[in-house]
Amino acid sequence: MEKDIAESPKIPSNNINSSKAGKAVYPILIAISISHLLNDTLQSIIPAIYPVVKESFSLNFAQIGLITLTFQLAASIFQPFVGFYTDRKPKPFSLAIGMGFTLIGLILLSVAPSFEFLIFSVGLVGIGSSIFHPEASRVAHMASGGRRGMAQSVFQLGGNFGSSIGPLLAALIIVPYGQLNIVWFSALAILAIFILFNIGKWYQRKVKIKARRPSVEHNIFHNLSQKKVFISVGILMVLIFSKYIYLVSMTSYYTFYMIHKFGASVQDSQVYLFIFLFAITAGTIIGGPLGDRIGRKYVIWGSILGVAPFSLLLPHMNLFWTVILTIPIGVILASAFSAILVYAQELFPGKVGMISGLFFGYAFGLAGIGSALLGSLADRTSIEYVYQICAYLPLIGLITAFLPNIGKD
């Protein structure tokens, strides 16, 4: 389908392989990255306030996991359907509408009087995320000028940076002053709506241009059989499982781990979480451009399997070395998702929205289920035991060897 071909507005030719195809639309890439930053800053407030709501609502770890499960399922279930629908019928202003759901969810979260109301509020934030990610990923693809890995890394950079500063802002604003102060973050949602509305206008012009160019054709990235394509998708799904279950053990329970094992204060634990999430931000920009240059398969291999030595050491370290080890873990792990997503998009040319929604949705869904299961495990054993078990997950990266070579891979 013509909708999904990356195309710069200054490109007169329909051939994406032309010399001008490398001219990415950087103002749009930066704008969508900033929007991703704001979206994921708001999302990251949810796990960042867990110590606050755990005390105020007298929650156990299983209930904390249920909050994450609700949010992640709401953020995941709709994504493939949004992507599939907008592959056929682009909706440029759905980005701003999705952020509207997030805005409402945040306001309700700030005044939630009960655990059930808390669940409902985070569900609305999750729905906003499910609308945002497939279409935002498509915008990055359209503005890439053919440099898809670079564009996805720029897009992910904003999201990961937002995820890293959310806990820090929560430590400064919410932890000392209480749940009601979540409402101040609604200003970020309003700013995001403004930016996304203007991106929507650019996106709408692109749709009109493409409608006048029905002869545009897709790049064909491979000649794999349908069986090999679906086997490859299965391998990628398993790798996402490895990455995101380990990642959720850090994002949802790292603060509790630092408090329980080392006696850290709530605010100090938020700073330690910020260090880990900032390391993810620093590593994000590496994976996409490196995949464009040397091949995505090698980036995927190194990113997931490369974490294993550090993850295996982490549960046995003191406070200082625990904090230090989270830095290479974050940097190395971060490079995987952009490479995996673009690899999957190249397996299914023309299905950018559906594939983006499928992989973002699957990742978020796994994170939610994993958080609930890990919370239940922590209640039955200990938070330290959870980290000892999760340390082995990156070894699943060995199955990357079975991915076929496509493009530069």
PDB file of C-alpha atoms in Angstrom, residues 111-377:
ATOM      1  CA  VAL A 111      -7.802  12.678  42.715  1.00  0.00           C
ATOM      2  CA  ALA A 112      -8.361   8.893  42.743  1.00  0.00           C
ATOM      3  CA  PRO A 113     -10.042   8.054  46.093  1.00  0.00           C
ATOM      4  CA  SER A 114      -9.761   4.277  45.854  1.00  0.00           C
ATOM      5  CA  PHE A 115      -7.767   1.425  44.322  1.00  0.00           C
ATOM      6  CA  GLU A 116     -10.547   0.762  41.784  1.00  0.00           C
ATOM      7  CA  PHE A 117     -10.579   4.404  40.663  1.00  0.00           C
ATOM      8  CA  LEU A 118      -6.799   4.247  40.400  1.00  0.00           C
ATOM      9  CA  ILE A 119      -7.138   1.260  38.056  1.00  0.00           C
ATOM     10  CA  PHE A 120      -9.675   3.115  35.889  1.00  0.00           C
ATOM     11  CA  SER A 121      -7.432   6.191  35.658  1.00  0.00           C
ATOM     12  CA  VAL A 122      -4.323   4.327  34.559  1.00  0.00           C
ATOM     13  CA  GLY A 123      -6.479   2.481  32.013  1.00  0.00           C
ATOM     14  CA  LEU A 124      -7.328   5.810  30.342  1.00  0.00           C
ATOM     15  CA  VAL A 125      -3.640   6.728  30.210  1.00  0.00           C
ATOM     16  CA  GLY A 126      -2.985   3.331  28.621  1.00  0.00           C
ATOM     17  CA  ILE A 127      -5.652   3.887  25.949  1.00  0.00           C
ATOM     18  CA  GLY A 128      -4.009   7.195  25.064  1.00  0.00           C
ATOM     19  CA  SER A 129      -0.714   5.398  24.629  1.00  0.00           C
ATOM     20  CA  SER A 130      -2.304   2.718  22.430  1.00  0.00           C
ATOM     21  CA  ILE A 131      -3.535   5.386  20.023  1.00  0.00           C
ATOM     22  CA  PHE A 132      -0.275   7.341  20.088  1.00  0.00           C
ATOM     23  CA  HIS A 133       2.398   4.744  19.333  1.00  0.00           C
ATOM     24  CA  PRO A 134       1.361   3.169  15.982  1.00  0.00           C
ATOM     25  CA  GLU A 135       0.624   6.502  14.329  1.00  0.00           C
ATOM     26  CA  ALA A 136       3.660   8.231  15.832  1.00  0.00           C
ATOM     27  CA  SER A 137       5.858   5.403  14.574  1.00  0.00           C
ATOM     28  CA  ARG A 138       4.324   5.856  11.114  1.00  0.00           C
ATOM     29  CA  VAL A 139       5.131   9.578  11.231  1.00  0.00           C
ATOM     30  CA  ALA A 140       8.766   8.727  12.045  1.00  0.00           C
ATOM     31  CA  HIS A 141       8.786   6.265   9.129  1.00  0.00           C
ATOM     32  CA  MET A 142       7.317   8.841   6.739  1.00  0.00           C
ATOM     33  CA  ALA A 143       9.836  11.489   7.805  1.00  0.00           C
ATOM     34  CA  SER A 144      12.843   9.133   7.677  1.00  0.00           C
ATOM     35  CA  GLY A 145      13.840   9.767   4.063  1.00  0.00           C
ATOM     36  CA  GLY A 146      14.682   6.058   3.855  1.00  0.00           C
ATOM     37  CA  ARG A 147      16.884   5.995   6.982  1.00  0.00           C
ATOM     38  CA  ARG A 148      14.384   3.977   8.956  1.00  0.00           C
ATOM     39  CA  GLY A 149      16.685   2.807  11.719  1.00  0.00           C
ATOM     40  CA  MET A 150      17.879   6.341  12.411  1.00  0.00           C
ATOM     41  CA  ALA A 151      14.308   7.663  12.435  1.00  0.00           C
ATOM     42  CA  GLN A 152      13.103   4.990  14.860  1.00  0.00           C
ATOM     43  CA  SER A 153      16.064   5.675  17.150  1.00  0.00           C
ATOM     44  CA  VAL A 154      15.268   9.390  17.197  1.00  0.00           C
ATOM     45  CA  PHE A 155      11.646   8.543  17.933  1.00  0.00           C
ATOM     46  CA  GLN A 156      12.600   6.080  20.682  1.00  0.00           C
ATOM     47  CA  LEU A 157      15.173   8.499  22.103  1.00  0.00           C
ATOM     48  CA  GLY A 158      12.407  10.909  23.039  1.00  0.00           C
ATOM     49  CA  GLY A 159      10.339   8.153  24.635  1.00  0.00           C
ATOM     50  CA  ASN A 160      13.181   6.708  26.650  1.00  0.00           C
ATOM     51  CA  PHE A 161      14.347  10.120  27.821  1.00  0.00           C
ATOM     52  CA  GLY A 162      10.785  10.841  28.924  1.00  0.00           C
ATOM     53  CA  SER A 163      10.685   7.524  30.776  1.00  0.00           C
ATOM     54  CA  SER A 164      13.898   8.447  32.575  1.00  0.00           C
ATOM     55  CA  ILE A 165      12.870  11.918  33.751  1.00  0.00           C
ATOM     56  CA  GLY A 166       9.385  10.859  34.876  1.00  0.00           C
ATOM     57  CA  PRO A 167      10.633   9.175  38.079  1.00  0.00           C
ATOM     58  CA  LEU A 168      12.926  12.122  38.796  1.00  0.00           C
ATOM     59  CA  LEU A 169      10.049  14.585  38.445  1.00  0.00           C
ATOM     60  CA  ALA A 170       7.892  12.311  40.587  1.00  0.00           C
ATOM     61  CA  ALA A 171      10.604  12.283  43.267  1.00  0.00           C
ATOM     62  CA  LEU A 172      10.683  16.087  43.261  1.00  0.00           C
ATOM     63  CA  ILE A 173       6.967  16.856  42.928  1.00  0.00           C
ATOM     64  CA  ILE A 174       4.787  13.876  43.903  1.00  0.00           C
ATOM     65  CA  VAL A 175       6.692  11.924  46.563  1.00  0.00           C
ATOM     66  CA  PRO A 176       7.202  14.919  48.936  1.00  0.00           C
ATOM     67  CA  TYR A 177       3.821  16.597  48.347  1.00  0.00           C
ATOM     68  CA  GLY A 178       1.387  13.790  47.563  1.00  0.00           C
ATOM     69  CA  GLN A 179      -0.819  12.254  44.899  1.00  0.00           C
ATOM     70  CA  LEU A 180      -2.808  15.416  44.142  1.00  0.00           C
ATOM     71  CA  ASN A 181       0.280  17.007  42.594  1.00  0.00           C
ATOM     72  CA  ILE A 182       0.043  14.611  39.639  1.00  0.00           C
ATOM     73  CA  VAL A 183      -2.350  17.192  38.204  1.00  0.00           C
ATOM     74  CA  TRP A 184       0.584  19.518  37.448  1.00  0.00           C
ATOM     75  CA  PHE A 185       1.741  17.048  34.800  1.00  0.00           C
ATOM     76  CA  SER A 186      -1.415  17.718  32.808  1.00  0.00           C
ATOM     77  CA  ALA A 187       0.394  20.799  31.469  1.00  0.00           C
ATOM     78  CA  LEU A 188       2.779  18.445  29.642  1.00  0.00           C
ATOM     79  CA  ALA A 189      -0.196  16.645  28.097  1.00  0.00           C
ATOM     80  CA  ILE A 190      -1.643  19.953  26.875  1.00  0.00           C
ATOM     81  CA  LEU A 191       1.726  20.881  25.325  1.00  0.00           C
ATOM     82  CA  ALA A 192       1.870  17.467  23.632  1.00  0.00           C
ATOM     83  CA  ILE A 193      -1.636  17.940  22.201  1.00  0.00           C
ATOM     84  CA  PHE A 194      -0.533  21.247  20.652  1.00  0.00           C
ATOM     85  CA  ILE A 195       2.574  19.690  19.067  1.00  0.00           C
ATOM     86  CA  LEU A 196       0.678  16.621  17.835  1.00  0.00           C
ATOM     87  CA  PHE A 197      -2.056  18.753  16.285  1.00  0.00           C
ATOM     88  CA  ASN A 198       0.571  20.549  14.197  1.00  0.00           C
ATOM     89  CA  ILE A 199       2.236  17.244  13.269  1.00  0.00           C
ATOM     90  CA  GLY A 200      -1.234  16.089  12.237  1.00  0.00           C
ATOM     91  CA  LYS A 201      -1.480  18.968   9.775  1.00  0.00           C
ATOM     92  CA  TRP A 202       1.831  17.912   8.157  1.00  0.00           C
ATOM     93  CA  TYR A 203       0.671  14.293   8.137  1.00  0.00           C
ATOM     94  CA  GLN A 204      -2.603  15.331   6.468  1.00  0.00           C
ATOM     95  CA  ARG A 205      -0.694  17.117   3.690  1.00  0.00           C
ATOM     96  CA  LYS A 206       1.402  13.981   3.179  1.00  0.00           C
ATOM     97  CA  VAL A 207      -1.722  11.847   2.850  1.00  0.00           C
ATOM     98  CA  LYS A 208      -3.079  14.196   0.181  1.00  0.00           C
ATOM     99  CA  ILE A 209       0.223  14.102  -1.718  1.00  0.00           C
ATOM    100  CA  LYS A 210       0.273  10.306  -1.651  1.00  0.00           C
ATOM    101  CA  ALA A 211      -3.323  10.151  -2.827  1.00  0.00           C
ATOM    102  CA  ARG A 212      -2.213  11.958  -5.988  1.00  0.00           C
ATOM    103  CA  ARG A 213       0.661   9.482  -6.569  1.00  0.00           C
ATOM    104  CA  PRO A 214      -0.956   6.064  -6.954  1.00  0.00           C
ATOM    105  CA  SER A 215       1.996   4.690  -8.884  1.00  0.00           C
ATOM    106  CA  VAL A 216       4.375   4.709  -5.894  1.00  0.00           C
ATOM    107  CA  GLU A 217       5.729   1.221  -5.166  1.00  0.00           C
ATOM    108  CA  HIS A 218       7.215  -0.354  -2.100  1.00  0.00           C
ATOM    109  CA  ASN A 219      10.769  -1.385  -1.635  1.00  0.00           C
ATOM    110  CA  ILE A 220      11.070  -5.160  -1.480  1.00  0.00           C
ATOM    111  CA  PHE A 221      13.510  -5.927   1.316  1.00  0.00           C
ATOM    112  CA  HIS A 222      13.728  -9.698   1.030  1.00  0.00           C
ATOM    113  CA  ASN A 223      12.711 -12.764  -0.931  1.00  0.00           C
ATOM    114  CA  LEU A 224      11.910 -14.939   2.075  1.00  0.00           C
ATOM    115  CA  SER A 225       9.103 -17.466   1.967  1.00  0.00           C
ATOM    116  CA  GLN A 226       5.995 -16.786   4.020  1.00  0.00           C
ATOM    117  CA  LYS A 227       7.008 -19.586   6.394  1.00  0.00           C
ATOM    118  CA  LYS A 228      10.412 -18.007   7.047  1.00  0.00           C
ATOM    119  CA  VAL A 229       8.806 -14.609   7.559  1.00  0.00           C
ATOM    120  CA  PHE A 230       6.470 -15.933  10.240  1.00  0.00           C
ATOM    121  CA  ILE A 231       9.255 -17.940  11.901  1.00  0.00           C
ATOM    122  CA  SER A 232      11.307 -14.731  11.999  1.00  0.00           C
ATOM    123  CA  VAL A 233       8.412 -12.852  13.596  1.00  0.00           C
ATOM    124  CA  GLY A 234       8.148 -15.616  16.197  1.00  0.00           C
ATOM    125  CA  ILE A 235      11.850 -15.261  17.018  1.00  0.00           C
ATOM    126  CA  LEU A 236      11.480 -11.495  17.314  1.00  0.00           C
ATOM    127  CA  MET A 237       8.520 -11.996  19.666  1.00  0.00           C
ATOM    128  CA  VAL A 238      10.597 -14.260  21.907  1.00  0.00           C
ATOM    129  CA  LEU A 239      13.389 -11.667  21.944  1.00  0.00           C
ATOM    130  CA  ILE A 240      10.891  -8.972  22.897  1.00  0.00           C
ATOM    131  CA  PHE A 241       9.750 -11.288  25.706  1.00  0.00           C
ATOM    132  CA  SER A 242      13.326 -11.525  26.980  1.00  0.00           C
ATOM    133  CA  LYS A 243      13.901  -7.785  26.780  1.00  0.00           C
ATOM    134  CA  TYR A 244      10.630  -6.565  28.257  1.00  0.00           C
ATOM    135  CA  ILE A 245      10.194  -9.024  31.107  1.00  0.00           C
ATOM    136  CA  TYR A 246      13.691  -8.097  32.277  1.00  0.00           C
ATOM    137  CA  LEU A 247      12.961  -4.424  31.670  1.00  0.00           C
ATOM    138  CA  VAL A 248       9.736  -4.504  33.691  1.00  0.00           C
ATOM    139  CA  SER A 249      11.582  -6.099  36.599  1.00  0.00           C
ATOM    140  CA  MET A 250      13.682  -2.946  36.629  1.00  0.00           C
ATOM    141  CA  THR A 251      11.080  -0.274  35.912  1.00  0.00           C
ATOM    142  CA  SER A 252       8.341  -1.602  38.225  1.00  0.00           C
ATOM    143  CA  TYR A 253      10.348  -3.078  41.101  1.00  0.00           C
ATOM    144  CA  TYR A 254      13.823  -1.539  41.067  1.00  0.00           C
ATOM    145  CA  THR A 255      12.836   1.124  43.628  1.00  0.00           C
ATOM    146  CA  PHE A 256      11.482  -1.550  45.973  1.00  0.00           C
ATOM    147  CA  TYR A 257      14.617  -3.648  45.418  1.00  0.00           C
ATOM    148  CA  MET A 258      16.841  -0.739  46.429  1.00  0.00           C
ATOM    149  CA  ILE A 259      14.661   0.041  49.457  1.00  0.00           C
ATOM    150  CA  HIS A 260      14.408  -3.562  50.686  1.00  0.00           C
ATOM    151  CA  LYS A 261      17.949  -4.734  50.002  1.00  0.00           C
ATOM    152  CA  PHE A 262      19.967  -1.605  50.764  1.00  0.00           C
ATOM    153  CA  GLY A 263      17.634   0.478  52.933  1.00  0.00           C
ATOM    154  CA  ALA A 264      17.501   3.335  50.410  1.00  0.00           C
ATOM    155  CA  SER A 265      14.941   6.094  50.957  1.00  0.00           C
ATOM    156  CA  VAL A 266      12.033   6.466  48.534  1.00  0.00           C
ATOM    157  CA  GLN A 267      13.559   9.591  46.978  1.00  0.00           C
ATOM    158  CA  ASP A 268      17.020   7.994  46.653  1.00  0.00           C
ATOM    159  CA  SER A 269      15.464   4.930  45.029  1.00  0.00           C
ATOM    160  CA  GLN A 270      13.802   7.205  42.446  1.00  0.00           C
ATOM    161  CA  VAL A 271      17.194   8.732  41.654  1.00  0.00           C
ATOM    162  CA  TYR A 272      18.678   5.258  41.166  1.00  0.00           C
ATOM    163  CA  LEU A 273      15.784   4.421  38.820  1.00  0.00           C
ATOM    164  CA  PHE A 274      16.474   7.653  36.938  1.00  0.00           C
ATOM    165  CA  ILE A 275      20.115   6.594  36.446  1.00  0.00           C
ATOM    166  CA  PHE A 276      19.018   3.295  34.917  1.00  0.00           C
ATOM    167  CA  LEU A 277      16.389   4.907  32.689  1.00  0.00           C
ATOM    168  CA  PHE A 278      18.796   7.627  31.592  1.00  0.00           C
ATOM    169  CA  ALA A 279      21.262   4.898  30.580  1.00  0.00           C
ATOM    170  CA  ILE A 280      18.490   3.461  28.407  1.00  0.00           C
ATOM    171  CA  THR A 281      18.043   6.902  26.854  1.00  0.00           C
ATOM    172  CA  ALA A 282      21.762   7.156  26.108  1.00  0.00           C
ATOM    173  CA  GLY A 283      21.775   3.738  24.463  1.00  0.00           C
ATOM    174  CA  THR A 284      18.654   4.267  22.372  1.00  0.00           C
ATOM    175  CA  ILE A 285      20.290   6.411  19.718  1.00  0.00           C
ATOM    176  CA  ILE A 286      22.876   3.708  18.991  1.00  0.00           C
ATOM    177  CA  GLY A 287      20.711   0.832  17.771  1.00  0.00           C
ATOM    178  CA  GLY A 288      18.880   2.351  14.800  1.00  0.00           C
ATOM    179  CA  PRO A 289      21.757   4.085  12.979  1.00  0.00           C
ATOM    180  CA  LEU A 290      24.075   1.145  13.713  1.00  0.00           C
ATOM    181  CA  GLY A 291      21.477  -1.203  12.249  1.00  0.00           C
ATOM    182  CA  ASP A 292      21.264   0.979   9.117  1.00  0.00           C
ATOM    183  CA  ARG A 293      25.039   0.688   8.789  1.00  0.00           C
ATOM    184  CA  ILE A 294      26.027  -2.868   9.776  1.00  0.00           C
ATOM    185  CA  GLY A 295      22.716  -4.743   9.788  1.00  0.00           C
ATOM    186  CA  ARG A 296      19.920  -5.082  12.310  1.00  0.00           C
ATOM    187  CA  LYS A 297      20.497  -8.743  13.082  1.00  0.00           C
ATOM    188  CA  TYR A 298      23.930  -7.999  14.577  1.00  0.00           C
ATOM    189  CA  VAL A 299      22.543  -5.135  16.651  1.00  0.00           C
ATOM    190  CA  ILE A 300      19.749  -7.359  17.986  1.00  0.00           C
ATOM    191  CA  TRP A 301      22.246 -10.101  18.800  1.00  0.00           C
ATOM    192  CA  GLY A 302      24.635  -7.811  20.660  1.00  0.00           C
ATOM    193  CA  SER A 303      21.949  -5.842  22.444  1.00  0.00           C
ATOM    194  CA  ILE A 304      20.001  -8.639  24.120  1.00  0.00           C
ATOM    195  CA  LEU A 305      22.695 -11.270  24.651  1.00  0.00           C
ATOM    196  CA  GLY A 306      25.249  -8.593  25.579  1.00  0.00           C
ATOM    197  CA  VAL A 307      23.264  -7.701  28.693  1.00  0.00           C
ATOM    198  CA  ALA A 308      23.638 -11.215  30.172  1.00  0.00           C
ATOM    199  CA  PRO A 309      27.041 -10.838  31.922  1.00  0.00           C
ATOM    200  CA  PHE A 310      25.859  -7.707  33.725  1.00  0.00           C
ATOM    201  CA  SER A 311      22.381  -9.003  34.601  1.00  0.00           C
ATOM    202  CA  LEU A 312      23.871 -12.172  36.084  1.00  0.00           C
ATOM    203  CA  LEU A 313      26.211 -10.134  38.308  1.00  0.00           C
ATOM    204  CA  LEU A 314      23.639  -7.563  39.441  1.00  0.00           C
ATOM    205  CA  PRO A 315      21.855  -9.551  42.218  1.00  0.00           C
ATOM    206  CA  HIS A 316      25.178 -10.248  43.959  1.00  0.00           C
ATOM    207  CA  MET A 317      26.525  -6.684  44.111  1.00  0.00           C
ATOM    208  CA  ASN A 318      26.564  -4.045  46.855  1.00  0.00           C
ATOM    209  CA  LEU A 319      24.735  -0.723  46.481  1.00  0.00           C
ATOM    210  CA  PHE A 320      27.537   1.066  44.625  1.00  0.00           C
ATOM    211  CA  TRP A 321      28.105  -1.698  42.060  1.00  0.00           C
ATOM    212  CA  THR A 322      24.384  -2.297  41.640  1.00  0.00           C
ATOM    213  CA  VAL A 323      23.978   1.310  40.497  1.00  0.00           C
ATOM    214  CA  ILE A 324      27.080   1.084  38.290  1.00  0.00           C
ATOM    215  CA  LEU A 325      25.965  -2.165  36.611  1.00  0.00           C
ATOM    216  CA  THR A 326      22.564  -0.746  35.684  1.00  0.00           C
ATOM    217  CA  ILE A 327      24.339   1.722  33.378  1.00  0.00           C
ATOM    218  CA  PRO A 328      25.756  -0.816  30.855  1.00  0.00           C
ATOM    219  CA  ILE A 329      22.573  -2.880  31.226  1.00  0.00           C
ATOM    220  CA  GLY A 330      20.474   0.131  30.213  1.00  0.00           C
ATOM    221  CA  VAL A 331      22.775   1.251  27.393  1.00  0.00           C
ATOM    222  CA  ILE A 332      23.115  -2.208  25.808  1.00  0.00           C
ATOM    223  CA  LEU A 333      19.487  -3.241  26.246  1.00  0.00           C
ATOM    224  CA  ALA A 334      18.184   0.011  24.780  1.00  0.00           C
ATOM    225  CA  SER A 335      19.577  -0.535  21.308  1.00  0.00           C
ATOM    226  CA  ALA A 336      17.427  -3.614  20.654  1.00  0.00           C
ATOM    227  CA  PHE A 337      13.918  -2.286  20.121  1.00  0.00           C
ATOM    228  CA  SER A 338      14.528   0.094  17.209  1.00  0.00           C
ATOM    229  CA  ALA A 339      16.461  -2.622  15.383  1.00  0.00           C
ATOM    230  CA  ILE A 340      13.781  -5.247  16.097  1.00  0.00           C
ATOM    231  CA  LEU A 341      10.947  -2.958  15.000  1.00  0.00           C
ATOM    232  CA  VAL A 342      12.556  -1.887  11.719  1.00  0.00           C
ATOM    233  CA  TYR A 343      13.606  -5.502  11.002  1.00  0.00           C
ATOM    234  CA  ALA A 344       9.944  -6.525  11.432  1.00  0.00           C
ATOM    235  CA  GLN A 345       8.736  -3.642   9.244  1.00  0.00           C
ATOM    236  CA  GLU A 346      11.112  -4.820   6.518  1.00  0.00           C
ATOM    237  CA  LEU A 347       9.651  -8.318   6.768  1.00  0.00           C
ATOM    238  CA  PHE A 348       6.227  -6.799   5.975  1.00  0.00           C
ATOM    239  CA  PRO A 349       6.702  -3.876   3.556  1.00  0.00           C
ATOM    240  CA  GLY A 350       3.735  -1.535   3.529  1.00  0.00           C
ATOM    241  CA  LYS A 351       2.403  -2.585   6.939  1.00  0.00           C
ATOM    242  CA  VAL A 352       4.143   0.032   9.061  1.00  0.00           C
ATOM    243  CA  GLY A 353       1.179   0.876  11.264  1.00  0.00           C
ATOM    244  CA  MET A 354       0.088  -2.707  11.857  1.00  0.00           C
ATOM    245  CA  ILE A 355       3.616  -3.963  12.617  1.00  0.00           C
ATOM    246  CA  SER A 356       4.373  -0.974  14.847  1.00  0.00           C
ATOM    247  CA  GLY A 357       1.110  -1.485  16.717  1.00  0.00           C
ATOM    248  CA  LEU A 358       1.701  -5.220  16.996  1.00  0.00           C
ATOM    249  CA  PHE A 359       5.207  -4.881  18.421  1.00  0.00           C
ATOM    250  CA  PHE A 360       4.514  -1.900  20.673  1.00  0.00           C
ATOM    251  CA  GLY A 361       1.318  -3.568  21.846  1.00  0.00           C
ATOM    252  CA  TYR A 362       2.988  -6.919  22.407  1.00  0.00           C
ATOM    253  CA  ALA A 363       5.835  -5.263  24.321  1.00  0.00           C
ATOM    254  CA  PHE A 364       3.446  -3.299  26.547  1.00  0.00           C
ATOM    255  CA  GLY A 365       1.224  -6.318  27.095  1.00  0.00           C
ATOM    256  CA  LEU A 366       4.183  -8.461  28.083  1.00  0.00           C
ATOM    257  CA  ALA A 367       5.337  -5.768  30.471  1.00  0.00           C
ATOM    258  CA  GLY A 368       1.924  -5.702  32.125  1.00  0.00           C
ATOM    259  CA  ILE A 369       1.591  -9.475  32.462  1.00  0.00           C
ATOM    260  CA  GLY A 370       5.206  -9.767  33.547  1.00  0.00           C
ATOM    261  CA  SER A 371       4.754  -7.087  36.181  1.00  0.00           C
ATOM    262  CA  ALA A 372       1.716  -8.835  37.638  1.00  0.00           C
ATOM    263  CA  LEU A 373       3.484 -12.211  37.726  1.00  0.00           C
ATOM    264  CA  LEU A 374       6.689 -10.776  39.166  1.00  0.00           C
ATOM    265  CA  GLY A 375       4.707  -8.902  41.819  1.00  0.00           C
ATOM    266  CA  SER A 376       2.953 -12.097  42.824  1.00  0.00           C
ATOM    267  CA  LEU A 377       6.299 -13.926  42.900  1.00  0.00           C
TER     268      LEU A 377
END
